[in-house]
CSV table of C-alpha atoms in Angstrom, one decimal:
chain,number,residue,atom,x,y,z
O,1,UNK,CA,60.9,34.0,-17.6
O,2,UNK,CA,61.0,36.1,-20.8
O,3,UNK,CA,58.9,39.4,-20.8
O,4,UNK,CA,57.4,38.6,-24.1
O,5,UNK,CA,58.4,37.7,-27.9
O,6,UNK,CA,57.3,39.2,-31.1
O,7,UNK,CA,55.1,36.5,-33.6
O,8,UNK,CA,54.8,36.8,-37.1
O,9,UNK,CA,51.4,38.7,-38.3
O,10,UNK,CA,50.5,39.6,-41.9
O,11,UNK,CA,50.0,43.2,-41.6
O,12,UNK,CA,51.1,44.5,-38.1
O,13,UNK,CA,53.7,43.7,-35.3
O,14,UNK,CA,52.0,41.2,-33.2
O,15,UNK,CA,53.8,40.4,-29.3
O,16,UNK,CA,53.0,37.5,-26.8
O,17,UNK,CA,53.3,38.5,-23.8
O,18,UNK,CA,54.0,36.9,-21.1
O,19,UNK,CA,53.5,37.3,-16.6
O,20,UNK,CA,52.9,35.4,-13.3
O,21,UNK,CA,49.5,37.4,-12.8
O,22,UNK,CA,47.5,40.3,-14.6
O,23,UNK,CA,49.8,43.3,-13.3
O,24,UNK,CA,52.7,41.5,-14.5
O,25,UNK,CA,51.0,40.7,-17.9
O,26,UNK,CA,50.6,44.5,-18.1
O,27,UNK,CA,53.7,45.6,-17.6
O,28,UNK,CA,55.1,43.4,-20.0
O,29,UNK,CA,53.1,44.3,-22.5
O,30,UNK,CA,53.9,48.2,-22.1
O,31,UNK,CA,57.4,47.2,-21.5
O,32,UNK,CA,57.4,45.1,-25.1
O,33,UNK,CA,55.5,47.6,-26.9
O,34,UNK,CA,57.9,50.4,-26.0
O,35,UNK,CA,60.5,47.9,-27.1
O,36,UNK,CA,59.8,47.9,-30.3
O,37,UNK,CA,59.4,51.4,-31.0
O,38,UNK,CA,62.6,52.5,-29.2
O,39,UNK,CA,65.5,51.2,-27.6
O,40,UNK,CA,64.8,50.8,-24.0
O,41,UNK,CA,68.5,50.1,-23.2
O,42,UNK,CA,69.5,53.8,-24.0
O,43,UNK,CA,66.5,55.6,-22.4
O,44,UNK,CA,66.4,56.9,-18.5
O,45,UNK,CA,63.3,57.3,-16.7
O,46,UNK,CA,62.6,60.8,-15.6
O,47,UNK,CA,58.9,60.6,-14.7
O,48,UNK,CA,57.1,57.7,-12.9
O,49,UNK,CA,53.2,58.0,-12.7
O,50,UNK,CA,51.0,55.5,-10.5
O,51,UNK,CA,47.8,55.0,-12.4
O,52,UNK,CA,44.8,53.0,-10.6
O,53,UNK,CA,41.8,52.0,-12.2
O,54,UNK,CA,38.5,50.9,-11.2
O,55,UNK,CA,35.9,48.3,-13.0
O,56,UNK,CA,33.0,46.6,-11.7
O,57,UNK,CA,35.2,43.3,-13.5
O,58,UNK,CA,38.5,43.0,-15.1
O,59,UNK,CA,37.0,42.4,-18.5
O,60,UNK,CA,35.3,46.1,-18.5
């Protein structure tokens, strides 16, 4: 399955993101945004950070 695709937008850049669950959707959205602004193939990860969030619901 592809992570994302660029879609036409009149004033900005837009992407359609795919994922089997909410976690994968967020991962692929971040990948898509960074892939547009940087060449991800040429970058190496030097820092990894886990982020945990809590909210009363997914919408908040």
